[in-house]
Coordinates of C-alpha atoms in Angstrom, one line a residue:
Chain S
M224 CA 171.3 164.1 138.1
S225 CA 173.8 161.9 139.7
E226 CA 171.8 158.5 139.5
V227 CA 174.0 155.7 138.7
F228 CA 173.0 154.1 135.4
V229 CA 176.0 151.7 134.7
E230 CA 177.9 150.0 137.7
I231 CA 180.8 147.9 136.8
S232 CA 182.9 146.2 139.7
G233 CA 185.6 144.0 139.7
L234 CA 185.4 143.1 136.0
K235 CA 187.5 140.4 134.9
K236 CA 188.0 138.9 131.5
S237 CA 190.3 136.5 130.1
F238 CA 191.1 135.2 126.6
G239 CA 192.7 131.4 127.4
T240 CA 195.8 132.4 129.4
L241 CA 195.6 136.2 128.6
D242 CA 194.2 138.2 131.0
V243 CA 192.6 141.3 129.3
L244 CA 190.8 143.0 132.2
K245 CA 192.3 142.6 135.5
G246 CA 189.6 144.1 137.9
I247 CA 187.9 147.0 136.6
D248 CA 185.5 149.5 138.5
V249 CA 183.3 152.1 136.4
T250 CA 180.1 153.9 137.4
V251 CA 178.2 155.7 134.8
N252 CA 175.6 158.3 135.7
R253 CA 172.5 158.7 134.0
G254 CA 173.3 161.3 131.1
D255 CA 176.8 161.3 131.2
V256 CA 179.1 160.6 128.5
V257 CA 182.3 158.6 129.6
C258 CA 185.1 158.3 126.9
I259 CA 187.6 155.2 127.4
I260 CA 191.1 156.1 125.9
G261 CA 194.2 153.9 125.8
P262 CA 196.6 152.2 123.9
S263 CA 195.7 149.5 121.8
G264 CA 195.4 146.1 123.8
S265 CA 194.7 147.8 127.0
G266 CA 191.4 146.1 127.4
K267 CA 189.0 149.1 126.5
S268 CA 187.2 147.4 123.5
T269 CA 186.8 144.3 125.7
L270 CA 185.5 146.4 128.3
L271 CA 182.9 148.0 126.3
R272 CA 181.8 144.8 125.0
C273 CA 181.3 143.4 128.5
V274 CA 178.8 146.1 129.1
N275 CA 176.4 144.2 126.7
L276 CA 177.8 141.0 127.3
L277 CA 179.1 140.4 123.5
E278 CA 181.8 139.3 125.9
E279 CA 181.0 137.1 128.9
P280 CA 182.8 138.1 131.7
N281 CA 184.8 135.8 133.9
G282 CA 184.3 137.7 137.0
G283 CA 182.8 140.8 138.7
K284 CA 179.3 142.4 138.1
I285 CA 177.7 144.5 135.7
V286 CA 174.5 146.2 136.4
V287 CA 172.7 148.4 133.8
N288 CA 169.6 150.3 134.9
G289 CA 169.4 148.2 137.8
V290 CA 169.5 144.9 136.0
E291 CA 172.5 142.6 137.0
L292 CA 173.7 141.3 133.5
T293 CA 176.1 139.0 135.0
D294 CA 173.4 137.3 137.0
P295 CA 173.3 133.8 135.1
D296 CA 169.2 134.1 134.8
V297 CA 169.0 137.4 133.1
D298 CA 167.2 137.8 130.1
I299 CA 169.9 138.9 128.1
D300 CA 168.1 139.5 125.0
K301 CA 165.7 141.8 126.6
A302 CA 168.3 143.7 128.6
R303 CA 170.1 144.3 125.2
T304 CA 167.4 145.9 123.5
K305 CA 168.0 148.9 126.2
I306 CA 171.8 149.3 125.1
G307 CA 172.5 150.4 121.9
M308 CA 176.0 149.3 120.2
V309 CA 178.1 150.9 117.5
F310 CA 180.9 149.2 116.0
Q311 CA 184.2 150.2 114.3
S312 CA 183.2 148.1 111.2
F313 CA 179.7 149.4 111.2
N314 CA 177.9 145.9 110.6
L315 CA 175.0 147.1 108.9
F316 CA 173.1 144.0 107.8
S317 CA 174.4 143.8 104.1
H318 CA 171.4 142.1 102.8
L319 CA 168.7 144.5 103.8
S320 CA 168.2 148.4 102.8
V321 CA 168.8 150.9 105.0
L322 CA 165.1 151.1 106.1
N323 CA 165.2 147.7 107.0
N324 CA 168.2 147.7 108.8
L325 CA 166.6 150.1 111.2
T326 CA 163.1 148.0 111.2
V327 CA 163.8 144.7 111.4
A328 CA 164.9 144.5 115.1
Q329 CA 162.0 146.7 116.2
R330 CA 159.6 144.3 114.1
K331 CA 161.1 141.1 115.4
V332 CA 162.2 142.1 118.6
L333 CA 160.1 144.8 120.1
K334 CA 157.2 143.5 117.8
R335 CA 156.2 146.9 116.8
G336 CA 154.0 147.0 113.5
E337 CA 155.6 147.6 110.3
K338 CA 154.2 151.2 110.2
E339 CA 155.2 152.1 113.4
A340 CA 158.8 150.6 112.8
Q341 CA 159.1 152.7 109.5
Q342 CA 158.0 156.0 111.3
V343 CA 160.6 155.4 114.1
A344 CA 163.0 154.7 111.5
L345 CA 162.8 157.6 109.5
R346 CA 162.5 159.7 112.4
N347 CA 166.0 158.4 113.2
L348 CA 167.5 158.4 109.9
E349 CA 166.4 162.3 109.9
R350 CA 168.1 162.9 113.2
V351 CA 171.6 161.5 111.6
G352 CA 170.6 163.3 108.2
L353 CA 170.2 160.3 106.0
K354 CA 166.7 160.2 105.3
E355 CA 167.2 160.3 101.6
K356 CA 169.3 157.1 101.8
A357 CA 166.3 155.2 103.4
N358 CA 165.9 152.9 100.6
A359 CA 169.8 152.7 99.3
M360 CA 171.4 149.2 100.3
P361 CA 174.5 149.6 102.8
A362 CA 177.2 149.1 100.0
Q363 CA 176.0 152.0 98.3
L364 CA 177.0 154.4 101.3
S365 CA 180.5 155.9 102.2
G366 CA 181.6 154.6 105.5
G367 CA 180.5 157.7 107.3
Q368 CA 177.2 157.3 106.0
Q369 CA 177.1 153.7 107.1
Q370 CA 178.3 154.4 110.6
R371 CA 175.7 156.9 111.0
V372 CA 173.0 154.6 109.9
A373 CA 174.2 152.0 112.5
I374 CA 173.8 154.9 115.0
A375 CA 170.4 155.5 113.7
R376 CA 169.5 151.4 113.9
A377 CA 170.6 151.4 117.4
L378 CA 168.8 154.6 118.2
S379 CA 165.6 152.9 116.6
M380 CA 165.3 150.5 119.5
D381 CA 164.9 153.5 121.9
P382 CA 168.0 152.4 124.1
E383 CA 168.9 154.1 127.6
V384 CA 172.6 153.8 126.8
M385 CA 174.7 153.8 124.0
L386 CA 178.1 152.1 123.5
F387 CA 180.3 153.3 120.9
D388 CA 183.6 150.9 119.8
E389 CA 186.0 153.1 118.1
P390 CA 183.3 154.3 115.8
T391 CA 185.6 156.6 113.7
S392 CA 188.8 154.6 113.5
A393 CA 187.8 152.9 110.1
L394 CA 186.7 156.1 108.4
D395 CA 188.6 158.4 106.1
P396 CA 189.6 161.5 108.0
E397 CA 187.1 163.8 106.1
L398 CA 184.1 161.5 107.2
V399 CA 184.9 161.4 111.0
G400 CA 183.5 164.9 111.7
D401 CA 180.1 163.8 110.3
V402 CA 179.8 160.8 112.8
L403 CA 181.4 162.7 115.6
G404 CA 178.7 165.6 115.1
V405 CA 175.8 163.0 115.4
M406 CA 177.4 161.8 118.7
R407 CA 178.0 165.3 120.2
Q408 CA 174.3 166.2 119.2
L409 CA 173.3 162.7 120.9
A410 CA 175.5 163.8 124.0
D411 CA 173.5 167.1 124.2
E412 CA 170.4 165.4 124.1
G413 CA 171.0 163.7 127.2
M414 CA 171.8 160.2 125.8
T415 CA 174.1 158.1 128.5
M416 CA 177.2 157.0 126.4
L417 CA 180.2 154.9 126.6
V418 CA 182.6 155.5 124.0
V419 CA 186.0 154.0 123.3
T420 CA 187.7 156.2 121.0
H421 CA 191.0 157.8 119.9
E422 CA 189.4 161.1 119.2
M423 CA 190.7 163.2 122.0
Q424 CA 189.4 166.3 120.9
F425 CA 185.8 164.9 120.8
A426 CA 186.5 163.4 124.7
R427 CA 188.0 167.0 125.7
E428 CA 185.0 168.6 124.7
V429 CA 182.0 165.9 125.1
A430 CA 182.9 163.6 127.8
D431 CA 181.7 164.2 131.4
K432 CA 184.4 161.8 132.5
V433 CA 187.5 160.0 130.7
I434 CA 189.0 156.8 131.6
F435 CA 192.3 156.0 130.5
M436 CA 193.3 152.2 130.7
D437 CA 196.3 150.5 129.9
G438 CA 197.4 146.9 130.2
G439 CA 193.8 145.6 131.6
Y440 CA 193.7 148.3 134.6
I441 CA 192.0 151.7 134.7
V442 CA 195.4 154.0 135.3
E443 CA 193.6 157.2 135.4
E444 CA 190.0 158.9 135.7
G445 CA 188.5 161.8 136.2
P446 CA 186.9 164.7 134.1
A447 CA 188.3 165.2 130.5
A448 CA 190.1 168.5 131.4
E449 CA 192.1 166.8 134.1
V450 CA 192.9 163.4 132.4
I451 CA 193.7 164.7 128.9
G452 CA 194.9 168.6 130.2
N453 CA 197.0 167.6 133.1
P454 CA 197.5 163.9 133.5
Q455 CA 199.0 162.8 136.9
E456 CA 200.0 159.3 136.0
E457 CA 203.4 158.9 133.7
R458 CA 201.9 156.4 131.6
T459 CA 198.8 158.4 130.8
R460 CA 201.3 161.4 129.9
T461 CA 203.3 159.3 127.4
F462 CA 200.1 157.7 125.9
L463 CA 198.7 161.4 125.3
R464 CA 202.0 162.6 123.9
R465 CA 202.0 159.9 121.4
V466 CA 198.3 160.4 120.3
L467 CA 198.5 164.4 120.4
D468 CA 201.9 164.9 118.9
P469 CA 202.9 161.8 116.6
T470 CA 205.4 163.4 114.3
H471 CA 207.5 164.5 117.1
H472 CA 208.3 161.0 118.6
G473 CA 210.8 158.7 117.1
P474 CA 209.9 154.8 117.5
G475 CA 212.7 154.3 119.6
D476 CA 212.0 157.0 122.4
P477 CA 212.1 155.9 125.6
E478 CA 208.3 155.6 127.0
Chain R
M273 CA 219.8 126.7 59.8
A274 CA 218.9 127.9 63.4
M275 CA 215.6 129.0 64.2
S276 CA 214.5 131.6 66.8
K277 CA 212.4 130.8 69.7
R278 CA 209.6 132.5 68.0
Q279 CA 210.0 130.7 64.9
R280 CA 210.1 127.2 66.3
A281 CA 207.0 127.9 68.4
K282 CA 205.4 129.2 64.9
V283 CA 206.4 125.6 63.1
F284 CA 205.4 123.9 65.9
R285 CA 201.9 125.2 66.2
G286 CA 201.7 125.2 62.4
V287 CA 202.2 121.3 62.6
Q288 CA 199.8 120.7 65.3
Y289 CA 196.9 122.4 62.9
G290 CA 198.2 120.4 60.0
V291 CA 197.5 117.1 61.9
L292 CA 194.2 118.2 63.0
I293 CA 193.1 119.2 59.4
V294 CA 194.5 115.3 58.3
A295 CA 192.4 113.9 61.1
I296 CA 189.2 115.8 60.2
V297 CA 189.8 115.0 56.5
L298 CA 190.3 111.1 57.0
L299 CA 187.3 111.1 59.0
A300 CA 185.1 112.7 56.7
V301 CA 186.3 110.6 53.7
F302 CA 186.6 107.0 55.4
A303 CA 183.8 107.0 57.9
D304 CA 180.5 105.7 56.9
W305 CA 178.3 109.0 57.7
G306 CA 175.0 107.0 56.8
K307 CA 175.8 104.1 59.3
I308 CA 176.7 106.6 62.0
Q309 CA 174.1 108.6 61.6
H310 CA 171.9 105.5 61.4
A311 CA 173.3 104.5 64.9
F312 CA 173.3 107.7 66.6
L313 CA 171.0 110.0 65.1
D314 CA 167.9 108.4 62.9
F315 CA 165.6 110.9 62.1
E316 CA 162.9 108.6 61.6
V317 CA 163.4 107.3 65.0
A318 CA 163.9 110.6 66.5
A319 CA 160.5 111.8 65.1
K320 CA 159.0 108.8 66.8
L321 CA 160.1 109.9 70.1
F322 CA 158.5 113.2 70.3
P323 CA 156.3 114.3 72.1
N324 CA 156.8 112.0 74.8
I325 CA 160.2 112.4 75.3
I326 CA 159.4 115.9 76.1
V327 CA 156.2 115.8 77.8
V328 CA 157.0 112.8 79.7
A329 CA 160.6 112.1 80.0
L330 CA 162.0 115.8 80.3
K331 CA 159.0 117.0 82.5
N332 CA 159.7 114.0 84.7
T333 CA 163.2 114.5 85.0
I334 CA 162.7 118.4 86.0
I335 CA 160.2 117.3 88.4
Y336 CA 162.3 114.8 90.1
S337 CA 165.4 117.0 90.1
A338 CA 163.3 119.8 91.6
L339 CA 161.7 117.6 94.3
G340 CA 165.0 116.0 95.1
F341 CA 166.8 119.6 95.4
A342 CA 164.2 121.1 97.6
F343 CA 164.2 118.1 100.0
G344 CA 168.0 118.0 99.9
L345 CA 168.3 121.5 100.6
A346 CA 165.6 121.2 103.5
L347 CA 167.5 118.3 104.8
G348 CA 171.1 120.0 104.2
L349 CA 169.8 123.0 106.2
V350 CA 169.1 121.2 109.2
L351 CA 172.2 118.8 109.0
A352 CA 174.3 122.1 108.6
L353 CA 172.7 123.7 111.8
M354 CA 173.2 120.3 113.6
K355 CA 176.8 120.3 112.4
L356 CA 177.4 123.6 113.8
S357 CA 175.3 123.1 117.0
S358 CA 177.1 123.5 120.3
V359 CA 175.3 120.1 121.4
G360 CA 177.7 117.2 120.9
P361 CA 175.3 114.5 119.8
Y362 CA 174.0 116.8 117.1
R363 CA 177.3 117.3 115.6
W364 CA 178.3 113.6 115.8
I365 CA 174.8 112.6 114.1
A366 CA 175.1 114.9 111.3
T367 CA 178.8 114.3 110.8
A368 CA 178.2 110.3 110.5
Y369 CA 175.2 111.0 108.0
I370 CA 177.3 113.3 106.0
E371 CA 180.3 111.1 105.8
F372 CA 178.1 108.2 105.0
F373 CA 175.8 109.4 102.2
R374 CA 178.6 111.1 100.4
G375 CA 181.1 108.2 100.8
V376 CA 178.4 105.6 99.3
P377 CA 177.7 105.6 95.8
A378 CA 174.0 107.0 95.1
L379 CA 172.6 104.3 93.0
L380 CA 173.1 101.8 96.4
V381 CA 171.3 104.3 98.5
F382 CA 168.4 104.0 95.8
I383 CA 168.5 100.4 95.4
A384 CA 168.1 100.4 99.1
F385 CA 165.4 103.0 99.4
A386 CA 163.4 101.3 96.8
Y387 CA 163.5 98.0 98.3
G388 CA 164.7 97.7 101.9
V389 CA 162.8 100.6 103.4
P390 CA 159.3 99.7 102.3
T391 CA 159.9 96.1 103.6
A392 CA 161.8 97.1 106.7
F393 CA 159.5 99.8 107.7
Q394 CA 156.4 98.7 106.2
L395 CA 156.1 102.2 104.5
R396 CA 154.5 102.6 101.0
F397 CA 155.2 105.7 99.1
D398 CA 153.9 106.8 95.6
T399 CA 157.2 107.3 93.0
Y400 CA 157.4 110.9 93.4
S401 CA 157.7 110.8 97.3
T402 CA 160.4 108.1 96.7
V403 CA 162.4 109.8 94.3
M404 CA 162.2 113.0 96.5
L405 CA 163.2 111.4 99.5
A406 CA 165.8 109.2 97.8
L407 CA 167.5 111.9 95.7
G408 CA 167.2 114.4 98.8
I409 CA 168.7 112.0 101.4
V410 CA 171.9 112.0 98.9
A411 CA 171.9 115.5 97.9
G412 CA 171.3 116.7 101.2
A413 CA 174.5 115.3 102.5
Y414 CA 176.5 117.3 100.1
M415 CA 174.4 120.3 100.7
A416 CA 174.9 120.3 104.2
E417 CA 178.6 121.1 103.7
T418 CA 178.1 123.8 101.3
I419 CA 175.4 125.3 103.7
R420 CA 177.7 125.0 106.4
A421 CA 180.6 126.9 104.8
G422 CA 178.1 129.4 103.8
I423 CA 176.9 130.1 107.3
Q424 CA 180.5 130.3 108.6
A425 CA 181.5 132.6 106.0
V426 CA 178.9 135.2 107.2
P427 CA 181.2 138.0 109.0
K428 CA 181.0 137.9 112.7
G429 CA 180.5 141.4 113.0
Q430 CA 176.8 140.7 111.5
I431 CA 175.9 138.4 114.3
E432 CA 177.4 140.6 117.0
A433 CA 175.1 143.6 115.6
A434 CA 171.9 141.1 115.8
R435 CA 172.6 140.4 119.2
S436 CA 173.3 143.6 120.2
L437 CA 169.9 144.6 119.0
G438 CA 168.5 142.0 121.4
M439 CA 167.9 139.2 118.8
S440 CA 168.1 135.8 120.0
A441 CA 170.6 133.4 118.9
S442 CA 168.0 131.6 116.4
R443 CA 166.4 134.8 115.5
T444 CA 169.8 136.0 114.4
M445 CA 170.1 132.8 112.5
I446 CA 167.0 133.0 110.5
T447 CA 166.8 136.6 110.1
V448 CA 170.3 137.4 109.4
V449 CA 172.9 134.6 108.9
I450 CA 171.0 132.3 106.8
P451 CA 169.7 135.1 104.2
Q452 CA 173.2 136.3 103.8
A453 CA 174.8 132.5 103.9
F454 CA 172.6 131.5 100.8
R455 CA 174.0 134.7 99.0
I456 CA 177.2 133.2 99.2
I457 CA 176.5 129.8 98.3
L458 CA 174.3 130.4 95.5
P459 CA 176.8 129.3 92.9
P460 CA 177.8 126.4 94.4
L461 CA 174.2 125.4 95.4
T462 CA 173.6 125.6 91.6
N463 CA 176.5 123.2 90.9
E464 CA 174.9 120.7 93.3
L465 CA 171.4 121.1 91.4
I466 CA 173.5 120.2 88.1
M467 CA 174.9 117.1 89.8
L468 CA 171.2 116.5 90.9
T469 CA 169.9 116.6 87.7
K470 CA 172.2 113.9 86.5
D471 CA 171.9 111.8 89.5
S472 CA 168.1 111.6 88.7
S473 CA 169.3 109.2 86.0
L474 CA 169.9 106.5 88.6
I475 CA 166.4 106.4 90.1
Y476 CA 165.2 104.2 87.2
V477 CA 166.3 101.5 89.8
I478 CA 163.4 101.9 91.8
G479 CA 160.9 100.9 88.9
L480 CA 159.0 103.5 87.0
A481 CA 155.8 103.0 85.1
A482 CA 155.9 104.3 81.8
S483 CA 154.3 107.7 82.8
E484 CA 156.8 108.2 85.3
R485 CA 160.3 107.6 82.9
E486 CA 162.8 110.2 83.3
L487 CA 165.1 110.8 80.5
T488 CA 167.7 108.2 80.8
Q489 CA 165.0 105.2 81.5
F490 CA 162.7 106.5 78.6
G491 CA 165.7 106.8 76.2
R492 CA 166.7 102.7 77.2
Q493 CA 163.1 101.8 76.6
A494 CA 163.1 103.4 73.4
M495 CA 166.6 102.0 72.4
N496 CA 165.4 98.4 72.8
E497 CA 162.3 99.3 70.8
Y498 CA 163.9 101.1 68.0
R499 CA 167.6 99.6 68.1
G500 CA 170.1 102.1 68.0
M501 CA 171.6 105.1 70.1
T502 CA 169.1 107.8 68.8
P503 CA 166.9 107.9 72.0
I504 CA 170.1 107.8 74.1
V505 CA 171.9 110.7 72.1
I506 CA 168.4 112.7 72.0
A507 CA 168.2 112.3 75.9
G508 CA 171.5 113.6 76.3
F509 CA 171.1 116.8 74.3
L510 CA 167.8 117.4 76.6
Y511 CA 170.2 117.1 79.7
L512 CA 172.1 119.8 78.3
I513 CA 169.1 122.0 77.7
I514 CA 168.7 121.7 81.5
T515 CA 172.2 121.9 82.7
L516 CA 174.2 124.3 80.2
P517 CA 171.7 127.0 81.3
L518 CA 172.3 126.3 85.3
G519 CA 176.0 126.2 84.6
Y520 CA 175.7 129.5 82.8
L521 CA 173.7 130.8 85.8
S522 CA 176.1 129.5 88.1
R523 CA 179.2 131.3 86.6
H524 CA 177.1 134.4 86.3
L525 CA 176.0 134.5 90.1
E526 CA 179.7 133.8 91.1
R527 CA 180.7 136.9 89.0
R528 CA 178.1 139.3 90.4
T529 CA 179.1 138.1 94.0
G530 CA 182.4 139.1 93.0
G531 CA 183.9 135.7 92.5
K532 CA 184.0 135.4 96.3
K533 CA 185.3 131.8 97.0
V534 CA 183.5 129.8 99.7
S535 CA 185.9 126.6 100.8
V536 CA 183.5 123.8 100.1
V537 CA 184.8 120.4 101.4

């Protein structure tokens, strides 16, 4: 159960003169859930977006399931079909019904027939508890429902790894639980997952590994209980204090 | 006596209404209505225009506008994609084309197209094709900018979602971006159609046979025949029959899309 599925080594990314990732090494084993935490601007979303090349790295190597994505000759479209991605802002196709959101890429990219694509779509809608919304338009759904549809859309491609980019950050607090519930269920089923999140409870309970990033570097990584429960680095402790206990913290307190 | 601001405004408004009423009364009393009607709306002449002004002229105006719009839309889409291309020469060609055809009068383009192109390239088109090309070439330049603005108004997240599902760049454009862009630009595109309908009056310069005349040319011909403005007035009303509903449609669509403004240069 320790087959390496995602291997990132020496990853560098800069936007203009701003260095966002300054040499990142991450390995994710098949079936593992890895949560990436850290303050905003630490590069955690950029790291995640590099894993399916939505951001093109400036240096380093990314290998997913034996395919080197940083190879200039790689068929990135094909590789992406195996890498599901869920965005902070859902990004459902606003001109398509829920069902068509789930079938369009199956049909156009995987070349599945209409009937098969619909069956897969309905099965995945059922997994996220929204089968009855198949014919709704995205705008008619709540944020939490939209995000669950987005998860079902990614699952309909039968991905081997799922990337979650702050999936609950844009949701009203009472809707966060539904989305986290779906993600937990997915983790229990053995999906390999990379999750950028601020939900420490989720990370603590679900993650096999937690990575704390700050300033473009990985500061600390290890089992959730250790990184969140007993952080070794001062920066990790400061961050967790602020996140877990925000009210007992004046804006001017020393870091 | 000092009037309050409100009273002054009231009196001032009263004076304006008064002037308007006096003007209307003077017009009603002193204008020679018989003569005016004879010049602008002679019912005898009007009756002679029907049914040809409908079954020939109005029909041709609609056909010419539709053909020009269809070709202009296709051309505009290609130009918009060229303008957004990462390939330099495509961008330069599209920019040059758009600037040129937006900058010169449509009438000049039509004249050049009617007389220059057939001699220069040894090409002979029938009237409908000529009209479609001439109107579309000019309309395409305007529509390209509208379509480009619409494409750029599609949220970036939609493109990222499509790419993350394994769609290629062109598949994403066809499946996600263009359908959404057209929803956004439906109101401005309807306005382009209205302009195009009016511009179709200029294609008389290419020379039209009797059965090919559109409203303006038909009206001018009838004006010479019957003396008086009546055919032109009727033609004008028939243009309104096309353009007013389109204008209404455009406003309706704008309301429905939440009045989202697209900056159209």
